[in-house]
Amino acid sequence: MAILKVDNLYKSFGKTEVLRGVSFSMEEGEVLSIIGASGSGKTTLLRCINALETATSGKITIGQETFFDSSNPNLRTKASDRRWQLSCGLVFQSYNLFPQYTALENVMLAPKLLAKEREDFKENKKEILEEIYEHAVALLERVGLSDRLNNYPCELSGGQQQRVAIARALALSPKILFFDEPTSALDPLLTQEVLKVIRELAKSKTTMVIVTHEMKFARDVSDRIIYMEDGVIEADIPASELSENTNSKKLRAFLGNIEG
Amino acid sequence: MGINPTAGQIFKALLEGFWVNLEVFAVTLALAIPLGFIISFGSMSKFRPLRCWDKSDSQILRIISKFAPIKLVTRTFVWIIRGTPLMLQLFVVYYGPGLLFQTPFRSPMTAVLIAFVINYAAYFSEIFRGGIEGISKGQYEACQVLGMTKSQTFFKVVLMQVVKRTIPPMSNEIITLVKDTSLARVVSGVTEILHGAYNYTRMGLIWPLFSTGLFFLAFNGILTLLFGYIEKKLDYYKG
């Protein structure tokens, strides 16, 4: 049973077609990396799957539920969109932490707001908040920031901010965690500390989709690699086959260009 | 006031006059801030009832499809209010109903307050709009992917950042407001501080008029310290 299924996704901005029929699916616990040149549609694909953009046509299913189907526009409701958002977690290239909150508050904000909607919130308020707090502390510990709980984003390095962002995305226990070029704004040293966290997540079988330019990392951490060019998937291969000898001519050319 | 008022009596009269200025100030501030927020939402409104003609082949229909009534109305309103003198607005609000509809204002103070609230709400709305539009798209997207609702996004994430960004321009406007309250004297029956002090010049006394300046200076001094304190309080984070 696939955890994510994308069918024939198209997306245009005005007259520019960015996605031209993208289909793939992935299993629970799988780690998938999406590579390709800038402008190939990777980020747009991620944004469509995360409901930040509305695809022009196609179908998106996560777990058991189809959240987007252009042939059935009545499918989407406010409630289903909310479930859609909550089943995905997204880590942005530019972190997008909330500057007025500490690392811990950034991680706890969304779970707290969500908990208020629970019917038993009033009765068990103390326990629920305690649980959220402990979960948040544990997550920040997991990304190696237990000594930075009460620091504001402006007091953290880029790598630390991105790790807070990962903890924040994990706090809602999404079915799939997406990364949009998570290390593109970081220097090589900070990149490594973020990649280390992602590696740890992969080890613990977190379902992840990673848009990245780090080829070596993609090969190491992923089970599968999708190569995109001009809005279509040109290669969908096991990560171990990501080499200059791969079958796809276009992927070979891409790898040749970036390594040459 | 007596034939030869003592300095103490004059000072007391000035103080009573300044109390009127403070009333205008406080009510304007309390009402113009929420109204300013509402107007700023109006001028950012993306409501386009004819959006369906967006992709029409006819260029005229495409232009018509951009018609955004709420935004148009609020921006025109802001343009008129910011583009005309506050003194003119005071006259229009105070004399307008009486001359046009034979229903004059019973209370001159109400007319003054209405004119001030509308005027300052228009200015505030532009400051808030700048503050809200300056928040990066990434903040909204981060909220969205965390499943937060629009109102949670605004109140829990955006508002605090808008407050921080708008404190410097707002303190500027608020200090101007303190001084503008002296314009209330153009509506007869509102005896704010300058109105009273001006009457003493007819008795040959100039110092009461000069000393009104001290009241404004003192009050604005307090406000300056207060805003400095708030700015410092909000300095715990950047961005």
mmCIF file of N, CA and C in Angstrom, chain B residues 152-238:
data_model
loop_
_atom_site.group_PDB
_atom_site.id
_atom_site.type_symbol
_atom_site.label_atom_id
_atom_site.label_comp_id
_atom_site.label_asym_id
_atom_site.label_seq_id
_atom_site.Cartn_x
_atom_site.Cartn_y
_atom_site.Cartn_z
ATOM 1 N N GLN B 152 -5.382 31.857 13.325
ATOM 2 C CA GLN B 152 -4.235 31.475 14.165
ATOM 3 C C GLN B 152 -2.954 32.061 13.603
ATOM 4 N N THR B 153 -2.810 31.995 12.281
ATOM 5 C CA THR B 153 -1.621 32.541 11.634
ATOM 6 C C THR B 153 -1.497 34.024 11.944
ATOM 7 N N PHE B 154 -2.606 34.747 11.819
ATOM 8 C CA PHE B 154 -2.540 36.189 12.046
ATOM 9 C C PHE B 154 -2.245 36.517 13.506
ATOM 10 N N PHE B 155 -3.018 35.912 14.408
ATOM 11 C CA PHE B 155 -2.890 36.325 15.802
ATOM 12 C C PHE B 155 -1.659 35.730 16.494
ATOM 13 N N LYS B 156 -1.263 34.515 16.111
ATOM 14 C CA LYS B 156 -0.153 33.873 16.829
ATOM 15 C C LYS B 156 1.207 34.159 16.205
ATOM 16 N N VAL B 157 1.232 34.451 14.914
ATOM 17 C CA VAL B 157 2.533 34.603 14.269
ATOM 18 C C VAL B 157 2.729 35.997 13.664
ATOM 19 N N VAL B 158 1.764 36.450 12.872
ATOM 20 C CA VAL B 158 1.972 37.679 12.101
ATOM 21 C C VAL B 158 1.862 38.930 12.980
ATOM 22 N N LEU B 159 0.832 38.994 13.805
ATOM 23 C CA LEU B 159 0.518 40.230 14.537
ATOM 24 C C LEU B 159 1.710 40.751 15.345
ATOM 25 N N MET B 160 2.334 39.850 16.088
ATOM 26 C CA MET B 160 3.459 40.246 16.933
ATOM 27 C C MET B 160 4.579 40.873 16.099
ATOM 28 N N GLN B 161 4.828 40.293 14.930
ATOM 29 C CA GLN B 161 5.877 40.829 14.060
ATOM 30 C C GLN B 161 5.467 42.176 13.480
ATOM 31 N N VAL B 162 4.165 42.324 13.190
ATOM 32 C CA VAL B 162 3.670 43.604 12.673
ATOM 33 C C VAL B 162 3.827 44.679 13.751
ATOM 34 N N VAL B 163 3.489 44.338 14.990
ATOM 35 C CA VAL B 163 3.605 45.302 16.088
ATOM 36 C C VAL B 163 5.041 45.796 16.188
ATOM 37 N N LYS B 164 5.975 44.858 16.182
ATOM 38 C CA LYS B 164 7.389 45.243 16.298
ATOM 39 C C LYS B 164 7.813 46.178 15.164
ATOM 40 N N ARG B 165 7.418 45.823 13.941
ATOM 41 C CA ARG B 165 7.809 46.635 12.802
ATOM 42 C C ARG B 165 7.151 48.001 12.781
ATOM 43 N N THR B 166 5.952 48.102 13.342
ATOM 44 C CA THR B 166 5.220 49.356 13.186
ATOM 45 C C THR B 166 5.387 50.301 14.379
ATOM 46 N N ILE B 167 6.121 49.864 15.397
ATOM 47 C CA ILE B 167 6.290 50.764 16.551
ATOM 48 C C ILE B 167 6.969 52.094 16.156
ATOM 49 N N PRO B 168 8.082 52.077 15.418
ATOM 50 C CA PRO B 168 8.689 53.384 15.087
ATOM 51 C C PRO B 168 7.764 54.308 14.269
ATOM 52 N N PRO B 169 7.169 53.852 13.150
ATOM 53 C CA PRO B 169 6.273 54.776 12.438
ATOM 54 C C PRO B 169 5.033 55.154 13.254
ATOM 55 N N MET B 170 4.560 54.218 14.076
ATOM 56 C CA MET B 170 3.377 54.538 14.883
ATOM 57 C C MET B 170 3.710 55.597 15.931
ATOM 58 N N SER B 171 4.898 55.514 16.548
ATOM 59 C CA SER B 171 5.203 56.508 17.576
ATOM 60 C C SER B 171 5.275 57.892 16.940
ATOM 61 N N ASN B 172 5.770 57.943 15.715
ATOM 62 C CA ASN B 172 5.775 59.201 14.975
ATOM 63 C C ASN B 172 4.366 59.777 14.820
ATOM 64 N N GLU B 173 3.448 58.933 14.350
ATOM 65 C CA GLU B 173 2.076 59.375 14.121
ATOM 66 C C GLU B 173 1.402 59.775 15.432
ATOM 67 N N ILE B 174 1.690 59.007 16.475
ATOM 68 C CA ILE B 174 1.004 59.242 17.744
ATOM 69 C C ILE B 174 1.454 60.566 18.350
ATOM 70 N N ILE B 175 2.741 60.881 18.168
ATOM 71 C CA ILE B 175 3.236 62.170 18.660
ATOM 72 C C ILE B 175 2.604 63.321 17.851
ATOM 73 N N THR B 176 2.442 63.112 16.562
ATOM 74 C CA THR B 176 1.748 64.124 15.752
ATOM 75 C C THR B 176 0.304 64.296 16.227
ATOM 76 N N LEU B 177 -0.314 63.164 16.594
ATOM 77 C CA LEU B 177 -1.703 63.221 17.065
ATOM 78 C C LEU B 177 -1.832 64.116 18.299
ATOM 79 N N VAL B 178 -0.864 63.987 19.215
ATOM 80 C CA VAL B 178 -0.930 64.811 20.429
ATOM 81 C C VAL B 178 -1.025 66.288 20.041
ATOM 82 N N LYS B 179 -0.193 66.687 19.095
ATOM 83 C CA LYS B 179 -0.171 68.096 18.708
ATOM 84 C C LYS B 179 -1.404 68.469 17.899
ATOM 85 N N ASP B 180 -1.859 67.515 17.054
ATOM 86 C CA ASP B 180 -3.050 67.789 16.233
ATOM 87 C C ASP B 180 -4.307 68.024 17.069
ATOM 88 N N THR B 181 -4.325 67.502 18.287
ATOM 89 C CA THR B 181 -5.553 67.668 19.077
ATOM 90 C C THR B 181 -5.889 69.149 19.263
ATOM 91 N N SER B 182 -4.885 70.040 19.135
ATOM 92 C CA SER B 182 -5.159 71.464 19.285
ATOM 93 C C SER B 182 -6.052 71.982 18.154
ATOM 94 N N LEU B 183 -6.126 71.224 17.048
ATOM 95 C CA LEU B 183 -7.018 71.634 15.952
ATOM 96 C C LEU B 183 -8.480 71.551 16.351
ATOM 97 N N ALA B 184 -8.765 70.829 17.406
ATOM 98 C CA ALA B 184 -10.159 70.662 17.827
ATOM 99 C C ALA B 184 -10.812 72.012 18.135
ATOM 100 N N ARG B 185 -9.982 73.026 18.382
ATOM 101 C CA ARG B 185 -10.548 74.317 18.742
ATOM 102 C C ARG B 185 -11.374 74.937 17.618
ATOM 103 N N VAL B 186 -11.177 74.519 16.355
ATOM 104 C CA VAL B 186 -11.968 75.104 15.261
ATOM 105 C C VAL B 186 -13.445 74.756 15.394
ATOM 106 N N VAL B 187 -13.751 73.724 16.167
ATOM 107 C CA VAL B 187 -15.162 73.408 16.428
ATOM 108 C C VAL B 187 -15.554 74.171 17.689
ATOM 109 N N SER B 188 -16.502 75.100 17.551
ATOM 110 C CA SER B 188 -16.820 75.950 18.692
ATOM 111 C C SER B 188 -17.430 75.119 19.802
ATOM 112 N N GLY B 189 -17.036 75.427 21.009
ATOM 113 C CA GLY B 189 -17.555 74.669 22.136
ATOM 114 C C GLY B 189 -16.581 73.634 22.646
ATOM 115 N N VAL B 190 -15.516 73.405 21.894
ATOM 116 C CA VAL B 190 -14.486 72.496 22.396
ATOM 117 C C VAL B 190 -13.342 73.353 22.923
ATOM 118 N N THR B 191 -13.264 73.454 24.249
ATOM 119 C CA THR B 191 -12.266 74.363 24.826
ATOM 120 C C THR B 191 -11.004 73.598 25.180
ATOM 121 N N GLU B 192 -10.262 73.248 24.134
ATOM 122 C CA GLU B 192 -8.982 72.591 24.411
ATOM 123 C C GLU B 192 -7.976 73.650 24.840
ATOM 124 N N ILE B 193 -6.766 73.252 25.125
ATOM 125 C CA ILE B 193 -5.822 74.146 25.809
ATOM 126 C C ILE B 193 -5.506 75.435 25.038
ATOM 127 N N LEU B 194 -5.317 75.313 23.710
ATOM 128 C CA LEU B 194 -4.961 76.515 22.943
ATOM 129 C C LEU B 194 -6.108 77.514 22.905
ATOM 130 N N HIS B 195 -7.305 76.978 22.880
ATOM 131 C CA HIS B 195 -8.494 77.833 22.865
ATOM 132 C C HIS B 195 -8.499 78.742 24.091
ATOM 133 N N GLY B 196 -8.281 78.137 25.244
ATOM 134 C CA GLY B 196 -8.263 78.915 26.479
ATOM 135 C C GLY B 196 -7.117 79.918 26.497
ATOM 136 N N ALA B 197 -5.932 79.439 26.133
ATOM 137 C CA ALA B 197 -4.747 80.300 26.198
ATOM 138 C C ALA B 197 -4.888 81.487 25.258
ATOM 139 N N TYR B 198 -5.515 81.240 24.119
ATOM 140 C CA TYR B 198 -5.689 82.305 23.133
ATOM 141 C C TYR B 198 -6.529 83.444 23.720
ATOM 142 N N ASN B 199 -7.521 83.072 24.555
ATOM 143 C CA ASN B 199 -8.375 84.102 25.149
ATOM 144 C C ASN B 199 -7.592 85.057 26.047
ATOM 145 N N TYR B 200 -6.526 84.518 26.683
ATOM 146 C CA TYR B 200 -5.755 85.398 27.571
ATOM 147 C C TYR B 200 -4.988 86.456 26.794
ATOM 148 N N THR B 201 -4.675 86.177 25.539
ATOM 149 C CA THR B 201 -3.924 87.192 24.774
ATOM 150 C C THR B 201 -4.763 88.453 24.629
ATOM 151 N N ARG B 202 -6.075 88.302 24.658
ATOM 152 C CA ARG B 202 -6.940 89.488 24.568
ATOM 153 C C ARG B 202 -6.839 90.338 25.826
ATOM 154 N N MET B 203 -6.401 89.701 26.920
ATOM 155 C CA MET B 203 -6.187 90.473 28.159
ATOM 156 C C MET B 203 -4.752 90.984 28.226
ATOM 157 N N GLY B 204 -4.040 90.791 27.155
ATOM 158 C CA GLY B 204 -2.658 91.271 27.127
ATOM 159 C C GLY B 204 -1.663 90.305 27.737
ATOM 160 N N LEU B 205 -2.095 89.066 27.991
ATOM 161 C CA LEU B 205 -1.179 88.088 28.596
ATOM 162 C C LEU B 205 -0.672 87.128 27.521
ATOM 163 N N ILE B 206 0.624 87.055 27.348
ATOM 164 C CA ILE B 206 1.173 86.162 26.320
ATOM 165 C C ILE B 206 1.705 84.868 26.923
ATOM 166 N N TRP B 207 2.133 84.924 28.203
ATOM 167 C CA TRP B 207 2.774 83.714 28.761
ATOM 168 C C TRP B 207 1.867 82.486 28.812
ATOM 169 N N PRO B 208 0.546 82.631 28.992
ATOM 170 C CA PRO B 208 -0.259 81.394 28.977
ATOM 171 C C PRO B 208 -0.177 80.682 27.627
ATOM 172 N N LEU B 209 -0.148 81.479 26.557
ATOM 173 C CA LEU B 209 -0.063 80.863 25.226
ATOM 174 C C LEU B 209 1.258 80.107 25.068
ATOM 175 N N PHE B 210 2.346 80.738 25.479
ATOM 176 C CA PHE B 210 3.639 80.070 25.393
ATOM 177 C C PHE B 210 3.663 78.801 26.248
ATOM 178 N N SER B 211 3.074 78.911 27.418
ATOM 179 C CA SER B 211 3.209 77.761 28.323
ATOM 180 C C SER B 211 2.387 76.557 27.869
ATOM 181 N N THR B 212 1.444 76.738 26.944
ATOM 182 C CA THR B 212 0.760 75.552 26.405
ATOM 183 C C THR B 212 1.783 74.605 25.795
ATOM 184 N N GLY B 213 2.817 75.222 25.195
ATOM 185 C CA GLY B 213 3.860 74.395 24.584
ATOM 186 C C GLY B 213 4.479 73.434 25.580
ATOM 187 N N LEU B 214 4.578 73.880 26.841
ATOM 188 C CA LEU B 214 5.180 73.021 27.861
ATOM 189 C C LEU B 214 4.350 71.759 28.098
ATOM 190 N N PHE B 215 3.021 71.945 28.056
ATOM 191 C CA PHE B 215 2.150 70.786 28.250
ATOM 192 C C PHE B 215 2.401 69.749 27.161
ATOM 193 N N PHE B 216 2.451 70.229 25.897
ATOM 194 C CA PHE B 216 2.677 69.300 24.793
ATOM 195 C C PHE B 216 4.057 68.652 24.900
ATOM 196 N N LEU B 217 5.037 69.491 25.215
ATOM 197 C CA LEU B 217 6.398 68.959 25.336
ATOM 198 C C LEU B 217 6.478 67.887 26.411
ATOM 199 N N ALA B 218 5.875 68.182 27.547
ATOM 200 C CA ALA B 218 5.945 67.240 28.662
ATOM 201 C C ALA B 218 5.266 65.923 28.287
ATOM 202 N N PHE B 219 4.076 66.035 27.711
ATOM 203 C CA PHE B 219 3.341 64.808 27.389
ATOM 204 C C PHE B 219 4.062 64.008 26.307
ATOM 205 N N ASN B 220 4.545 64.702 25.288
ATOM 206 C CA ASN B 220 5.275 63.975 24.240
ATOM 207 C C ASN B 220 6.586 63.404 24.759
ATOM 208 N N GLY B 221 7.157 64.076 25.755
ATOM 209 C CA GLY B 221 8.357 63.523 26.380
ATOM 210 C C GLY B 221 8.055 62.181 27.021
ATOM 211 N N ILE B 222 6.932 62.129 27.734
ATOM 212 C CA ILE B 222 6.526 60.869 28.378
ATOM 213 C C ILE B 222 6.300 59.792 27.315
ATOM 214 N N LEU B 223 5.598 60.180 26.231
ATOM 215 C CA LEU B 223 5.327 59.197 25.170
ATOM 216 C C LEU B 223 6.621 58.696 24.540
ATOM 217 N N THR B 224 7.567 59.604 24.321
ATOM 218 C CA THR B 224 8.838 59.205 23.716
ATOM 219 C C THR B 224 9.543 58.163 24.586
ATOM 220 N N LEU B 225 9.535 58.429 25.904
ATOM 221 C CA LEU B 225 10.147 57.456 26.817
ATOM 222 C C LEU B 225 9.413 56.122 26.748
ATOM 223 N N LEU B 226 8.082 56.187 26.699
ATOM 224 C CA LEU B 226 7.261 54.979 26.671
ATOM 225 C C LEU B 226 7.566 54.147 25.410
ATOM 226 N N PHE B 227 7.619 54.824 24.261
ATOM 227 C CA PHE B 227 7.886 54.089 23.018
ATOM 228 C C PHE B 227 9.299 53.516 23.022
ATOM 229 N N GLY B 228 10.225 54.283 23.588
ATOM 230 C CA GLY B 228 11.583 53.775 23.701
ATOM 231 C C GLY B 228 11.609 52.490 24.509
ATOM 232 N N TYR B 229 10.825 52.496 25.584
ATOM 233 C CA TYR B 229 10.758 51.330 26.459
ATOM 234 C C TYR B 229 10.147 50.138 25.720
ATOM 235 N N ILE B 230 9.042 50.400 24.991
ATOM 236 C CA ILE B 230 8.382 49.301 24.262
ATOM 237 C C ILE B 230 9.333 48.736 23.198
ATOM 238 N N GLU B 231 10.005 49.629 22.484
ATOM 239 C CA GLU B 231 10.942 49.166 21.456
ATOM 240 C C GLU B 231 12.016 48.268 22.053
ATOM 241 N N LYS B 232 12.500 48.684 23.210
ATOM 242 C CA LYS B 232 13.542 47.911 23.876
ATOM 243 C C LYS B 232 13.007 46.555 24.320
ATOM 244 N N LYS B 233 11.774 46.579 24.823
ATOM 245 C CA LYS B 233 11.120 45.339 25.261
ATOM 246 C C LYS B 233 11.007 44.343 24.124
ATOM 247 N N LEU B 234 10.738 44.864 22.906
ATOM 248 C CA LEU B 234 10.532 43.983 21.760
ATOM 249 C C LEU B 234 11.840 43.652 21.052
ATOM 250 N N ASP B 235 12.935 44.134 21.626
ATOM 251 C CA ASP B 235 14.220 43.942 20.971
ATOM 252 C C ASP B 235 14.812 42.570 21.262
ATOM 253 N N TYR B 236 14.082 41.719 21.971
ATOM 254 C CA TYR B 236 14.656 40.429 22.340
ATOM 255 C C TYR B 236 14.834 39.513 21.134
ATOM 256 N N TYR B 237 14.182 39.862 20.011
ATOM 257 C CA TYR B 237 14.402 39.052 18.829
ATOM 258 C C TYR B 237 14.576 39.958 17.615
ATOM 259 N N LYS B 238 15.138 39.403 16.562
ATOM 260 C CA LYS B 238 15.299 40.170 15.334
ATOM 261 C C LYS B 238 14.479 39.526 14.239
#
